[in-house]
Amino acid sequence: GNMSFSCLETRVVPVTFLSSSSYLALPGTSGQGEVLVSFQFRTWNREGLLLSTKLHQTSSGIFLYLSDGKVKIYLQKPRKALNDITAGAELNNGLWHSVSFSAKRNRISVIVDNDVASSLHASMPQQIYSGDGFYFGGCPSSENISECNSSFPAFQGCMRLISIGNKAVDMISVQQNVLGNFSNLQIDLCGIIDRCLPNYCEHGGECSQSWNSFYCNCANTGYKGATCHSSIYEQSCEAYKHRGDTSGFYNIDSDGSGPLEPFLVYCNMTEKTWTIIQHNNTNLTRVRSANRENPHAVFFKYSASPDQLQATIKRAEKCEQELAYHCKKSRILDKPDGMPLSWWIGRTNETQTYWGGSLPTVQKCACGLEGRCIDSQHYCNCDADRDEWTNDTGFLSYKEHLPVTGIVITDIDRPNSEAAYKLGPLLCHGDRTFWNSASFNTETSYLHFPTFHGELSADVSFFFKTTASSGVFLENLGIEDFIRIELYSPYEVVFSFDVGNGPVEVMVQSLISLNNNQWHYVKAERNIKEASLQVDHLPQRSHNAPPDGHILLQLNSQLFVGGTASRQKGFLGCIRSLQLNGIALDLEERAKITPGVEPGCPGHCSSYGNLCHNGGKCREKYHGFSCDCTFSAYAGPFCKKEVSVYFRTGTSLTYNFQEYYTLVKNSSSHASSFYADMTLNKEVITFAFRTTQTPSLLLYVSSFYKEYLSVILTRNGDLQIRYKLDSYQDPDVFSFNIRTMADGQLHRVKINREEEMLFVEVNHNERMKFVLSSGTEFNAIKSLTLGKILENSDIDEETTKANSQGFIGCLSSVQFNHIAPLKAALHHRSSAPIIVKGRFTESNCGTLTGSDSTSSETNHSFADHSGPIDEGEPLTDATRSDSAIIGGVIAVVIFILFCITAIAIRIYKKRGIYSKNEAKGPENEDSIESALKSELSMQNAANENQKEYFF
């Protein structure tokens, strides 16, 4: 029959709207009672004008446009945007979408993607008749055309299958200028570019794009920047500490901008900064049956991946983990150098046969290494194979083997044979890279490292300090490309680079000089979108990436640090913690073999000394600094921790100045503040207190000459300072009727006397000034008393009343000149000239709470974590809010009351049964761990070694 050996397909001719000046004008048939237009479009832009037309013989017009990725209608008269009527959603996803527009009588209808159910409908106030033209994508800019509204942003994207009045538009005729009119169009090609393929957003950043560019949404990734390249977290607890942060939970990103994700750790800020990484079983776990054929194997899962653990351990100066093995007729090694009966597995899945406190090279426990095992013929206490509980406990500290990932036990298959194990969290302290530094002593010296070649994104970060006015920090060269970071002037740092289309500079200017011999932080980043430069906490400066530049850096020289390949404009000063894309460069090792460069940089206190508070002194260390709180009333890594004691009825603390003076007269610089006969012409006293009792004695300083100073609360709660500097005169009395200070709130007092001038500051309010009339010298001071005066003293009647009960409440951070009596009594009682009577224990009662909290911190805790704890053990849930804590406390109180009621009823009903069985005691324990601890405690009490077995 009638057939043809070909398939004739309708030719689809797309058109690309390239810019804001692009438009397509097509003729229509004027005066028609129905308007029909359909087309398909694709775009990445959320906004843009799709179609506009003027109605016949009116000034009205209809505009179809994209807004926030949805199709909307605008009526020119009555100038109304139908914002509540939309069609489609997320139409800017780069895919083809169809639009069908129809208008008949006074009704308008828009259908998107043939979805009739979600079509758009609207009514016009008058009859609709078609105009004589249609504008697609935009409007001509050269003339005022009433059919088009140029206030809408132009459409950028592609259109195809345009049809007017059910008749397809021949785009080839348009291209040949036979039909319609156009400007800046690309016909017979859809030139849209998918800028998110490949995806240049790093670390899981979500890519979106417009016509000209792409954007990265870095929300919830832990990273920031144009391509989500830079981590928002520090790389170690050490770095957090040197921002002034205190103990708590922190996310750390061990490799910075590298591929490893951040993870949560507990940072314990003591003199050493401990990083604590937990695992899934830190309980004392009992094992009752195991042999070589059926061993007991347990594996531990950490809160970090193996790669994250390895990166953290590599950065740390030292890591350790406590491993305890409790045994009763259960051996570990059995015979020296023989096949072990129990072992543990390290990070690299290798079997390890040495135990806590021993060394990797010997198959021993700690007691075997130290020669103190309970049976000298064996190298572990458990190998004595006794029918009673003993243990081998110690810290594993060989970094390459940590953390412990598993334990295998085999010798628990004989009568009365039992064992238990306990593995603590991984503890690491220090940061080898944070303080890794080099000192550049000549302008021609430099260090060199491998290049940046082939990197898509390049970031460099480091600290520097100098007294020079200029110098190059680092430089990397290629045939065309280069990067350079330099101190251009004492106030400017410049990041310059070239990716094949000319040099570009990013500059940060500082209001203070950068050559002040203090540490300054620099971070420069170059990626496919932009180059940025950050100096200290100054606003970041950035520069958009030049068009048509190399995507990958093409560098072929080595990276020069502290100078240039030409040996000009070298840097004089110190650079530390240099990192390239999160990888630390070992400056110290390279400096050891490089002339003109020395490893290490002294002088950290000039930059970090302000982190030491409350009279703490900054002390230089080779790697960093520490705060010496010896002469401060505070403690902690930054001398910010309140040292507080709760005084009960009869509690008394007396600090004897004469013994102190004799002790330090020839050995301490601060003894110069006391005269040879202990006469003072000035003193500074600070303390905080909390009480509800009146009258109260807050502080009393006595003299051998019947002179004294007493600070009391009167019966009505007023603060009163009583100075008697002349034994023949009545005391000077200064009262402060601010409000009752016996309100249970924490109040701070500072008293500063300079001869006859007295300055008093209460609760950080304005300082008040007074004049003493009784004298200018405090002669032969004897002692300082807190709580209650127990010795016979010649004091006035008001002070006697206040001393009748002494002080009941909280005293915190008490300091008299350079003496901190509370701290001395708590931490140095054996060596300090202190006499304490009554119950005297450290408390956190001086911690600020509520509206007074200006420096309080939230404390959290890892259950059973090891290592020194400085500022309180924190809660397990790091994200628990204050309201949740309050709610939990209320719930606990209700639960306890309910339990007490239930127990009381049960005791009443079964008193007879309990009285008969009272002597039997509990026969079974619900908890294996509780039973084991109980058994260990009983045995340990007999062995007078109770402390060793408690956890």
mmCIF file of C-alpha atoms in Angstrom, residues 166-331:
data_model
loop_
_atom_site.group_PDB
_atom_site.id
_atom_site.type_symbol
_atom_site.label_atom_id
_atom_site.label_comp_id
_atom_site.label_asym_id
_atom_site.label_seq_id
_atom_site.Cartn_x
_atom_site.Cartn_y
_atom_site.Cartn_z
ATOM 1 C CA ASN A 166 -3.564 26.613 18.585
ATOM 2 C CA LYS A 167 -1.051 27.357 15.809
ATOM 3 C CA ALA A 168 2.598 26.439 16.331
ATOM 4 C CA VAL A 169 5.086 29.254 15.848
ATOM 5 C CA ASP A 170 7.740 28.538 13.211
ATOM 6 C CA MET A 171 10.961 29.599 14.971
ATOM 7 C CA ILE A 172 12.975 29.179 11.788
ATOM 8 C CA SER A 173 10.854 31.922 10.226
ATOM 9 C CA VAL A 174 11.569 34.036 13.263
ATOM 10 C CA GLN A 175 15.284 33.355 12.872
ATOM 11 C CA GLN A 176 15.040 34.448 9.215
ATOM 12 C CA ASN A 177 13.258 37.683 10.256
ATOM 13 C CA VAL A 178 10.157 36.613 8.376
ATOM 14 C CA LEU A 179 8.033 36.426 11.503
ATOM 15 C CA GLY A 180 8.028 38.603 14.616
ATOM 16 C CA ASN A 181 10.990 40.304 16.203
ATOM 17 C CA PHE A 182 13.648 39.335 18.746
ATOM 18 C CA SER A 183 16.791 40.472 20.521
ATOM 19 C CA ASN A 184 19.764 38.597 21.966
ATOM 20 C CA LEU A 185 18.296 35.137 21.418
ATOM 21 C CA GLN A 186 19.996 31.879 20.532
ATOM 22 C CA ILE A 187 17.618 30.035 18.167
ATOM 23 C CA ASP A 188 17.702 26.308 17.499
ATOM 24 C CA LEU A 189 19.709 25.667 20.659
ATOM 25 C CA CYS A 190 18.971 25.446 24.372
ATOM 26 C CA GLY A 191 22.128 26.881 25.886
ATOM 27 C CA ILE A 192 21.233 26.311 29.525
ATOM 28 C CA ILE A 193 24.154 25.065 31.632
ATOM 29 C CA ASP A 194 23.877 22.694 34.600
ATOM 30 C CA ARG A 195 26.279 24.391 36.992
ATOM 31 C CA CYS A 196 25.705 21.793 39.729
ATOM 32 C CA LEU A 197 27.062 18.957 37.627
ATOM 33 C CA PRO A 198 29.700 18.264 38.746
ATOM 34 C CA ASN A 199 28.796 19.460 42.233
ATOM 35 C CA TYR A 200 31.511 21.786 43.540
ATOM 36 C CA CYS A 201 29.837 22.099 46.963
ATOM 37 C CA GLU A 202 31.971 20.203 49.468
ATOM 38 C CA HIS A 203 31.141 18.282 52.660
ATOM 39 C CA GLY A 204 27.538 17.558 51.680
ATOM 40 C CA GLY A 205 26.654 21.149 50.810
ATOM 41 C CA GLU A 206 23.472 21.440 48.750
ATOM 42 C CA CYS A 207 23.986 22.975 45.307
ATOM 43 C CA SER A 208 21.512 25.324 43.636
ATOM 44 C CA GLN A 209 22.018 27.653 40.730
ATOM 45 C CA SER A 210 20.841 30.607 38.727
ATOM 46 C CA TRP A 211 21.522 31.276 35.064
ATOM 47 C CA ASN A 212 24.973 32.689 35.733
ATOM 48 C CA SER A 213 26.256 30.944 38.860
ATOM 49 C CA PHE A 214 25.800 28.218 41.448
ATOM 50 C CA TYR A 215 25.331 28.514 45.199
ATOM 51 C CA CYS A 216 26.103 26.188 48.077
ATOM 52 C CA ASN A 217 23.795 25.813 51.050
ATOM 53 C CA CYS A 218 26.109 24.838 53.930
ATOM 54 C CA ALA A 219 23.378 24.609 56.587
ATOM 55 C CA ASN A 220 23.853 21.702 59.032
ATOM 56 C CA THR A 221 27.112 20.616 57.397
ATOM 57 C CA GLY A 222 29.526 22.069 59.956
ATOM 58 C CA TYR A 223 31.301 23.995 57.196
ATOM 59 C CA LYS A 224 31.164 27.474 55.717
ATOM 60 C CA GLY A 225 32.360 29.459 52.729
ATOM 61 C CA ALA A 226 31.318 29.759 49.099
ATOM 62 C CA THR A 227 31.812 26.007 48.548
ATOM 63 C CA CYS A 228 31.394 24.759 52.151
ATOM 64 C CA HIS A 229 35.133 24.197 52.315
ATOM 65 C CA SER A 230 36.121 25.624 55.706
ATOM 66 C CA SER A 231 35.138 24.006 58.983
ATOM 67 C CA ILE A 232 33.261 26.114 61.531
ATOM 68 C CA TYR A 233 34.828 24.077 64.348
ATOM 69 C CA GLU A 234 38.293 24.054 65.846
ATOM 70 C CA GLN A 235 40.593 21.115 65.191
ATOM 71 C CA SER A 236 41.302 20.278 68.840
ATOM 72 C CA CYS A 237 40.390 21.017 72.443
ATOM 73 C CA GLU A 238 43.698 22.889 72.721
ATOM 74 C CA ALA A 239 42.488 25.382 70.131
ATOM 75 C CA TYR A 240 39.224 25.895 72.050
ATOM 76 C CA LYS A 241 41.163 26.471 75.259
ATOM 77 C CA HIS A 242 43.230 29.204 73.659
ATOM 78 C CA ARG A 243 40.069 30.976 72.633
ATOM 79 C CA GLY A 244 39.341 31.235 76.364
ATOM 80 C CA ASP A 245 36.695 28.470 76.413
ATOM 81 C CA THR A 246 36.195 26.388 79.549
ATOM 82 C CA SER A 247 35.411 22.703 80.088
ATOM 83 C CA GLY A 248 32.454 21.361 78.137
ATOM 84 C CA PHE A 249 31.289 19.475 75.076
ATOM 85 C CA TYR A 250 32.665 20.682 71.737
ATOM 86 C CA ASN A 251 32.662 19.533 68.137
ATOM 87 C CA ILE A 252 36.181 19.162 66.784
ATOM 88 C CA ASP A 253 37.220 18.735 63.160
ATOM 89 C CA SER A 254 40.572 16.984 63.291
ATOM 90 C CA ASP A 255 41.498 17.556 59.643
ATOM 91 C CA GLY A 256 39.950 20.998 59.236
ATOM 92 C CA SER A 257 38.796 21.367 55.639
ATOM 93 C CA GLY A 258 39.679 17.748 54.877
ATOM 94 C CA PRO A 259 37.166 14.949 54.216
ATOM 95 C CA LEU A 260 36.641 13.882 57.849
ATOM 96 C CA GLU A 261 33.446 15.120 59.477
ATOM 97 C CA PRO A 262 33.414 16.915 62.855
ATOM 98 C CA PHE A 263 32.429 14.925 65.942
ATOM 99 C CA LEU A 264 31.535 15.602 69.568
ATOM 100 C CA VAL A 265 34.078 15.269 72.387
ATOM 101 C CA TYR A 266 34.382 16.485 75.962
ATOM 102 C CA CYS A 267 37.165 19.015 76.510
ATOM 103 C CA ASN A 268 38.434 19.061 80.084
ATOM 104 C CA MET A 269 40.357 22.306 80.465
ATOM 105 C CA THR A 270 42.867 21.745 83.248
ATOM 106 C CA GLU A 271 46.513 22.820 83.170
ATOM 107 C CA LYS A 272 46.657 20.200 80.448
ATOM 108 C CA THR A 273 43.821 20.162 77.957
ATOM 109 C CA TRP A 274 42.248 16.720 77.865
ATOM 110 C CA THR A 275 40.154 15.444 74.958
ATOM 111 C CA ILE A 276 37.791 12.692 76.131
ATOM 112 C CA ILE A 277 36.268 10.333 73.551
ATOM 113 C CA GLN A 278 33.701 7.879 74.857
ATOM 114 C CA HIS A 279 32.724 4.409 73.721
ATOM 115 C CA ASN A 280 29.645 2.243 74.215
ATOM 116 C CA ASN A 281 30.670 0.302 77.357
ATOM 117 C CA THR A 282 32.527 1.927 80.235
ATOM 118 C CA ASN A 283 30.793 -0.180 82.905
ATOM 119 C CA LEU A 284 32.473 -2.847 84.992
ATOM 120 C CA THR A 285 31.359 -5.964 83.100
ATOM 121 C CA ARG A 286 31.399 -9.459 84.608
ATOM 122 C CA VAL A 287 32.307 -12.591 82.645
ATOM 123 C CA ARG A 288 31.414 -16.019 84.058
ATOM 124 C CA SER A 289 32.263 -18.485 81.292
ATOM 125 C CA ALA A 290 34.899 -18.556 78.540
ATOM 126 C CA ASN A 291 37.611 -20.860 77.174
ATOM 127 C CA ARG A 292 39.866 -21.094 74.136
ATOM 128 C CA GLU A 293 37.231 -22.928 72.105
ATOM 129 C CA ASN A 294 34.482 -20.494 73.109
ATOM 130 C CA PRO A 295 36.175 -17.227 74.111
ATOM 131 C CA HIS A 296 34.401 -14.160 75.435
ATOM 132 C CA ALA A 297 35.023 -11.389 72.911
ATOM 133 C CA VAL A 298 33.749 -7.842 73.246
ATOM 134 C CA PHE A 299 34.210 -5.009 70.779
ATOM 135 C CA PHE A 300 33.888 -1.309 71.497
ATOM 136 C CA LYS A 301 32.243 1.317 69.344
ATOM 137 C CA TYR A 302 33.475 4.877 69.785
ATOM 138 C CA SER A 303 31.724 8.178 69.251
ATOM 139 C CA ALA A 304 34.168 8.801 66.382
ATOM 140 C CA SER A 305 35.068 6.819 63.279
ATOM 141 C CA PRO A 306 38.438 5.040 63.035
ATOM 142 C CA ASP A 307 39.734 7.758 60.707
ATOM 143 C CA GLN A 308 38.575 10.509 63.068
ATOM 144 C CA LEU A 309 40.226 8.720 65.984
ATOM 145 C CA GLN A 310 43.466 8.319 64.069
ATOM 146 C CA ALA A 311 43.547 12.016 63.117
ATOM 147 C CA THR A 312 42.875 13.079 66.707
ATOM 148 C CA ILE A 313 45.525 10.776 68.140
ATOM 149 C CA LYS A 314 48.060 11.898 65.551
ATOM 150 C CA ARG A 315 47.585 15.558 66.509
ATOM 151 C CA ALA A 316 47.788 14.885 70.256
ATOM 152 C CA GLU A 317 50.990 15.030 72.276
ATOM 153 C CA LYS A 318 49.956 12.051 74.382
ATOM 154 C CA CYS A 319 47.019 9.629 74.587
ATOM 155 C CA GLU A 320 46.121 7.033 77.181
ATOM 156 C CA GLN A 321 43.316 4.669 78.106
ATOM 157 C CA GLU A 322 42.753 2.865 81.386
ATOM 158 C CA LEU A 323 42.178 -0.883 81.185
ATOM 159 C CA ALA A 324 41.242 -2.857 84.288
ATOM 160 C CA TYR A 325 41.029 -6.663 84.499
ATOM 161 C CA HIS A 326 39.559 -8.087 87.716
ATOM 162 C CA CYS A 327 40.065 -11.770 88.226
ATOM 163 C CA LYS A 328 39.351 -14.728 90.487
ATOM 164 C CA LYS A 329 41.071 -17.874 89.246
ATOM 165 C CA SER A 330 41.320 -16.299 85.800
ATOM 166 C CA ARG A 331 44.771 -15.788 84.297
#
